[in-house]
Short mmCIF file of C-alpha atoms in Angstrom, two decimals:
data_model
loop_
_atom_site.label_atom_id
_atom_site.label_comp_id
_atom_site.label_asym_id
_atom_site.label_seq_id
_atom_site.Cartn_x
_atom_site.Cartn_y
_atom_site.Cartn_z
CA UNK A 1 -97.90 200.42 -254.68
CA UNK A 2 -97.94 196.74 -255.57
CA UNK A 3 -100.77 195.45 -257.68
CA UNK A 4 -103.50 193.71 -255.79
CA UNK A 5 -104.34 190.20 -257.04
CA UNK A 6 -107.93 191.29 -257.44
CA UNK A 7 -107.08 194.05 -259.89
CA UNK A 8 -107.68 191.88 -262.95
CA UNK A 9 -111.28 191.29 -261.88
CA UNK A 10 -111.86 194.95 -261.18
CA UNK A 11 -111.90 195.92 -264.80
CA UNK A 12 -114.70 193.40 -265.52
CA UNK A 13 -116.49 194.51 -262.38
CA UNK A 14 -116.36 198.10 -263.56
CA UNK A 15 -117.87 197.03 -266.89
CA UNK A 16 -120.65 195.08 -265.20
CA UNK A 17 -119.38 191.88 -266.80
CA UNK A 18 -118.73 189.75 -263.73
CA UNK A 19 -121.04 186.85 -262.80
CA UNK A 20 -123.31 187.63 -259.83
CA UNK A 21 -121.35 185.39 -257.47
CA UNK A 22 -118.08 187.19 -258.21
CA UNK A 23 -119.66 190.63 -257.86
CA UNK A 24 -120.28 190.02 -254.16
CA UNK A 25 -116.72 188.82 -253.58
CA UNK A 26 -115.24 191.80 -255.43
CA UNK A 27 -117.39 194.29 -253.55
CA UNK A 28 -116.46 192.76 -250.25
CA UNK A 29 -112.78 192.96 -251.18
CA UNK A 30 -112.96 196.52 -252.52
CA UNK A 31 -114.55 197.76 -249.32
CA UNK A 32 -111.34 196.76 -247.50
CA UNK A 33 -108.69 197.50 -250.11
CA UNK A 34 -107.64 201.15 -250.65
CA UNK A 35 -105.61 200.23 -253.78
CA UNK A 36 -108.63 198.68 -255.48
CA UNK A 37 -110.85 201.59 -254.40
CA UNK A 38 -108.35 203.97 -256.03
CA UNK A 39 -108.22 201.79 -259.22
CA UNK A 40 -112.01 201.76 -259.45
CA UNK A 41 -112.15 205.52 -259.09
CA UNK A 42 -109.61 205.88 -261.87
CA UNK A 43 -111.44 203.45 -264.14
CA UNK A 44 -114.64 205.49 -263.67
CA UNK A 45 -112.82 208.69 -264.45
CA UNK A 46 -111.31 207.13 -267.54
CA UNK A 47 -114.74 205.95 -268.75
CA UNK A 48 -116.23 209.42 -268.27
CA UNK A 49 -113.32 211.00 -270.11
CA UNK A 50 -113.39 208.65 -273.06
CA UNK A 51 -117.20 208.78 -273.22
CA UNK A 52 -116.92 212.54 -273.65
CA UNK A 53 -114.96 212.14 -276.86
CA UNK A 54 -116.68 214.19 -279.58
CA UNK A 55 -117.21 212.39 -282.84
CA UNK A 56 -117.67 214.65 -285.88
CA UNK A 57 -120.71 214.18 -288.10
CA UNK A 58 -120.23 212.41 -291.39
CA UNK A 59 -120.61 215.15 -294.01
CA UNK A 60 -123.60 214.93 -296.36
CA UNK A 61 -121.32 215.20 -299.41
CA UNK A 62 -119.29 212.26 -298.16
CA UNK A 63 -122.42 210.18 -297.69
CA UNK A 64 -123.45 211.01 -301.26
CA UNK A 65 -120.01 209.99 -302.49
CA UNK A 66 -120.28 206.65 -300.69
CA UNK A 67 -123.78 206.08 -302.07
CA UNK A 68 -122.53 206.78 -305.61
CA UNK A 69 -119.62 204.42 -305.16
CA UNK A 70 -121.93 201.62 -304.05
CA UNK A 71 -124.37 202.32 -306.84
CA UNK A 72 -121.52 202.22 -309.32
CA UNK A 73 -120.40 198.93 -307.81
CA UNK A 74 -123.87 197.51 -308.40
CA UNK A 75 -124.08 198.60 -312.02
CA UNK A 76 -121.06 197.60 -314.06
CA UNK A 77 -122.72 194.81 -316.00
CA UNK A 78 -119.99 194.91 -318.61
CA UNK A 79 -117.31 194.58 -315.96
CA UNK A 80 -119.01 191.58 -314.42
CA UNK A 81 -119.51 189.99 -317.86
CA UNK A 82 -115.86 190.59 -318.68
CA UNK A 83 -114.78 188.95 -315.44
CA UNK A 84 -116.98 185.92 -316.09
CA UNK A 85 -115.72 185.63 -319.67
CA UNK A 86 -112.13 185.82 -318.47
CA UNK A 87 -112.84 183.02 -315.99
CA UNK A 88 -114.41 180.85 -318.67
CA UNK A 89 -111.54 181.56 -321.11
CA UNK A 90 -108.98 180.68 -318.44
CA UNK A 91 -110.84 177.44 -317.71
CA UNK A 92 -110.93 176.56 -321.42
CA UNK A 93 -107.20 177.26 -321.84
CA UNK A 94 -106.25 175.21 -318.76
CA UNK A 95 -108.64 172.46 -319.78
CA UNK A 96 -107.14 172.39 -323.28
CA UNK A 97 -103.63 172.28 -321.90
CA UNK A 98 -104.54 169.39 -319.64
CA UNK A 99 -106.23 167.60 -322.49
CA UNK A 100 -103.10 167.95 -324.63
CA UNK A 101 -100.83 166.79 -321.82
CA UNK A 102 -102.96 163.76 -321.07
CA UNK A 103 -104.02 163.22 -324.68
CA UNK A 104 -102.32 159.81 -325.01
CA UNK A 105 -104.38 158.40 -322.21
CA UNK A 106 -107.53 158.87 -324.31
CA UNK A 107 -106.85 155.56 -325.91
CA UNK A 108 -107.66 153.78 -322.70
CA UNK A 109 -111.27 153.80 -321.57
CA UNK A 110 -110.49 154.52 -317.94
CA UNK A 111 -109.96 158.22 -317.41
CA UNK A 112 -107.31 159.07 -314.85
CA UNK A 113 -108.88 160.90 -311.91
CA UNK A 114 -108.01 164.56 -311.63
CA UNK A 115 -105.68 165.67 -308.85
CA UNK A 116 -107.12 168.12 -306.38
CA UNK A 117 -105.00 170.97 -307.75
CA UNK A 118 -106.13 170.23 -311.32
CA UNK A 119 -109.76 170.24 -310.31
CA UNK A 120 -109.25 173.54 -308.51
CA UNK A 121 -107.41 175.01 -311.51
CA UNK A 122 -110.19 174.25 -313.98
CA UNK A 123 -112.95 175.22 -311.60
CA UNK A 124 -114.78 178.31 -312.94
CA UNK A 125 -115.16 179.65 -309.44
CA UNK A 126 -112.35 182.19 -309.12
CA UNK A 127 -112.39 182.15 -305.32
CA UNK A 128 -112.26 178.44 -304.73
CA UNK A 129 -109.07 178.89 -302.74
CA UNK A 130 -110.94 180.92 -300.16
CA UNK A 131 -112.77 178.66 -297.73
CA UNK A 132 -115.89 180.25 -296.38
CA UNK A 133 -116.05 178.80 -292.92
CA UNK A 134 -117.42 181.74 -291.01
CA UNK A 135 -118.18 185.42 -290.83
CA UNK A 136 -114.87 186.25 -289.19
CA UNK A 137 -112.94 184.55 -291.94
CA UNK A 138 -115.12 186.28 -294.49
CA UNK A 139 -114.47 189.65 -292.90
CA UNK A 140 -110.72 188.93 -292.98
CA UNK A 141 -110.98 187.87 -296.59
CA UNK A 142 -112.92 191.00 -297.60
CA UNK A 143 -110.24 193.24 -296.10
CA UNK A 144 -107.48 191.24 -297.82
CA UNK A 145 -109.44 191.52 -301.05
CA UNK A 146 -109.76 195.31 -300.59
CA UNK A 147 -106.04 195.62 -300.03
CA UNK A 148 -105.32 193.93 -303.37
CA UNK A 149 -107.03 196.72 -305.32
CA UNK B 1 -122.07 204.27 -285.43
CA UNK B 2 -119.62 202.82 -287.97
CA UNK B 3 -118.16 206.18 -288.82
CA UNK B 4 -117.75 207.01 -285.14
CA UNK B 5 -115.95 203.72 -284.59
CA UNK B 6 -113.59 204.34 -287.52
CA UNK B 7 -112.96 207.89 -286.28
CA UNK B 8 -112.14 206.70 -282.78
CA UNK B 9 -109.80 204.00 -284.09
CA UNK B 10 -108.01 206.15 -286.66
CA UNK B 11 -108.20 209.59 -285.07
CA UNK B 12 -109.12 211.63 -288.14
CA UNK B 13 -112.14 212.08 -290.41
CA UNK B 14 -110.38 211.53 -293.76
CA UNK B 15 -109.02 208.09 -292.89
CA UNK B 16 -112.27 207.19 -291.14
CA UNK B 17 -114.30 208.04 -294.26
CA UNK B 18 -111.96 205.99 -296.46
CA UNK B 19 -112.14 203.00 -294.08
CA UNK B 20 -115.92 203.23 -293.92
CA UNK B 21 -116.32 203.44 -297.68
CA UNK B 22 -114.01 200.48 -298.26
CA UNK B 23 -115.91 198.48 -295.63
CA UNK B 24 -119.30 199.18 -297.17
CA UNK B 25 -118.02 198.38 -300.63
CA UNK B 26 -116.39 195.13 -299.45
CA UNK B 27 -119.55 194.11 -297.63
CA UNK B 28 -121.71 194.95 -300.63
CA UNK B 29 -119.52 192.88 -302.93
CA UNK B 30 -119.56 189.84 -300.64
CA UNK B 31 -122.92 190.10 -298.95
CA UNK B 32 -124.00 186.86 -300.64
CA UNK B 33 -121.35 184.98 -298.70
CA UNK B 34 -122.43 186.32 -295.32
CA UNK B 35 -123.55 183.23 -293.39
CA UNK B 36 -125.40 185.01 -290.63
CA UNK B 37 -123.47 183.52 -287.73
CA UNK B 38 -123.49 186.99 -286.24
CA UNK B 39 -125.72 190.02 -286.79
CA UNK B 40 -125.14 192.29 -289.78
CA UNK B 41 -123.99 195.04 -287.37
CA UNK B 42 -121.35 192.72 -285.84
CA UNK B 43 -120.27 191.56 -289.26
CA UNK B 44 -119.82 195.10 -290.57
CA UNK B 45 -117.99 196.04 -287.38
CA UNK B 46 -115.63 193.08 -287.87
CA UNK B 47 -114.80 194.25 -291.39
CA UNK B 48 -114.40 197.85 -290.28
CA UNK B 49 -112.10 197.05 -287.36
CA UNK B 50 -109.86 194.98 -289.65
CA UNK B 51 -109.93 197.70 -292.29
CA UNK B 52 -108.92 200.31 -289.72
CA UNK B 53 -106.09 198.07 -288.53
CA UNK B 54 -104.88 197.86 -292.12
CA UNK B 55 -105.04 201.62 -292.59
CA UNK B 56 -103.17 202.05 -289.33
CA UNK B 57 -100.41 199.66 -290.34
CA UNK B 58 -99.96 201.21 -293.76
CA UNK B 59 -99.90 204.68 -292.22
CA UNK B 60 -97.25 203.56 -289.73
CA UNK B 61 -95.16 202.03 -292.51
CA UNK B 62 -95.44 205.20 -294.61
CA UNK B 63 -94.42 207.35 -291.65
CA UNK B 64 -91.41 205.11 -290.93
CA UNK B 65 -90.32 205.25 -294.55
CA UNK B 66 -90.61 209.05 -294.83
CA UNK B 67 -88.77 209.62 -291.56
CA UNK B 68 -85.98 207.16 -292.16
CA UNK B 69 -82.67 208.81 -291.57
CA UNK B 70 -84.23 212.08 -290.47
CA UNK B 71 -83.97 213.75 -287.09
CA UNK B 72 -87.40 213.18 -285.57
CA UNK B 73 -89.10 215.55 -283.24
CA UNK B 74 -90.97 213.30 -280.84
CA UNK B 75 -94.60 214.23 -280.13
CA UNK B 76 -95.44 215.35 -276.66
CA UNK B 77 -95.92 212.54 -274.19
CA UNK B 78 -98.68 214.30 -272.35
CA UNK B 79 -101.92 214.78 -274.27
CA UNK B 80 -103.17 217.28 -271.72
CA UNK B 81 -103.93 220.75 -272.97
CA UNK B 82 -105.12 223.43 -270.56
CA UNK B 83 -106.06 220.80 -268.04
CA UNK B 84 -108.23 218.95 -270.59
CA UNK B 85 -107.28 215.44 -271.64
CA UNK B 86 -107.09 214.91 -275.40
CA UNK B 87 -108.88 211.58 -275.64
CA UNK B 88 -107.85 210.98 -279.24
CA UNK B 89 -104.20 211.35 -278.42
CA UNK B 90 -104.65 209.27 -275.31
CA UNK B 91 -106.11 206.39 -277.32
CA UNK B 92 -103.49 206.81 -280.00
CA UNK B 93 -100.85 206.04 -277.38
CA UNK B 94 -102.29 202.54 -276.89
CA UNK B 95 -101.29 199.49 -278.89
CA UNK B 96 -103.64 198.54 -281.68
CA UNK B 97 -105.28 195.67 -279.77
CA UNK B 98 -105.70 197.71 -276.63
CA UNK B 99 -107.17 200.64 -278.53
CA UNK B 100 -109.64 198.35 -280.26
CA UNK B 101 -111.04 196.92 -277.05
CA UNK B 102 -111.16 200.30 -275.34
CA UNK B 103 -113.02 201.92 -278.22
CA UNK B 104 -115.44 199.03 -278.65
CA UNK B 105 -116.18 199.00 -274.93
CA UNK B 106 -116.02 202.63 -273.84
CA UNK B 107 -117.28 204.41 -276.93
CA UNK B 108 -119.37 201.83 -278.71
CA UNK B 109 -120.63 200.23 -275.49
CA UNK B 110 -120.32 196.66 -276.75
CA UNK B 111 -120.53 193.79 -274.26
CA UNK B 112 -117.52 191.46 -273.76
CA UNK B 113 -119.30 188.80 -275.82
CA UNK B 114 -119.90 191.19 -278.69
CA UNK B 115 -116.28 192.41 -278.59
CA UNK B 116 -115.04 188.82 -278.55
CA UNK B 117 -117.23 188.16 -281.62
CA UNK B 118 -116.03 191.24 -283.48
CA UNK B 119 -112.35 190.62 -282.80
CA UNK B 120 -112.64 186.85 -283.10
CA UNK B 121 -110.88 186.21 -279.80
CA UNK B 122 -112.07 184.41 -276.62
CA UNK B 123 -114.01 186.41 -274.03
CA UNK B 124 -111.17 186.01 -271.53
CA UNK B 125 -108.83 187.75 -273.97
CA UNK B 126 -111.17 190.71 -274.13
CA UNK B 127 -111.20 190.88 -270.36
CA UNK B 128 -107.42 190.76 -270.05
CA UNK B 129 -106.82 193.24 -272.89
CA UNK B 130 -109.20 195.71 -271.29
CA UNK B 131 -107.50 195.26 -267.99
CA UNK B 132 -104.06 195.85 -269.50
CA UNK B 133 -105.23 198.83 -271.53
CA UNK B 134 -106.69 200.47 -268.43
CA UNK B 135 -103.54 199.68 -266.42
CA UNK B 136 -101.49 201.32 -269.15
CA UNK B 137 -103.65 204.48 -269.21
CA UNK B 138 -103.77 204.58 -265.42
CA UNK B 139 -99.99 204.45 -265.16
CA UNK B 140 -99.42 206.92 -267.97
CA UNK B 141 -101.93 209.49 -266.75
CA UNK B 142 -101.64 208.80 -263.02
CA UNK B 143 -101.32 212.46 -262.09
CA UNK B 144 -104.36 213.49 -264.07
CA UNK B 145 -106.53 210.61 -262.88
CA UNK B 146 -105.62 211.00 -259.24
CA UNK B 147 -106.55 214.67 -259.07
#
């Protein structure tokens, strides 16, 4: 049977996501279209089926394990300190290298402005390359970050 | 709710637990950067859905690597056992983006707006993906659904 041009709206109608004005039009059409009536019946059957899916409980031991992992994540002061020190050391090394490279310009009183990439390189913020423009981007970034582990 | 979502997207408890743990750890590490454009629930769901997609892709890649050059026995095309539909297998037959919208809508009960927010796509895309996912399931399980 060929697909009725109203089919695409049926799915949203089934989900109760159509604007009021469209609901009337769809209902009027469905009452006269056997193909759409059949589609709607099948959508309802699908929803009942999928809704019946049994989700197992999260085991208590697993919950404990997750809690421990998060607590551990919150505690490693030494690790955090080490990361910060590494960042500072890197900034000092890069800064020193830049100073050596541009050392001869010290004679003049007008310092040459830093290029963007140089400013980024000496920035102590390790994640400066990651713009934080929204939650979606942050979510994407977190997952990328997790995959680097 | 989050574990149920991971389970529905990945189809087994072990992977779902891993995905959930990684999601919570990731969120914990970066909670300071959460700007509050969406609710915390939506934000966590966003991370979890992406994490599940990553697990799915790496699982697929592993399976391809381990089966390379081997004679593969294809899984049954009909997830119907004793007249009962195996929902997990049914959802597993969908593409990743179709499975995501179906699970978020049919199991989690999210609105189109919420799904659009979680997946970072326009509302119209949610509507058309749901339509295509249902069309796919309808065609694949026509006999069962028409009974």
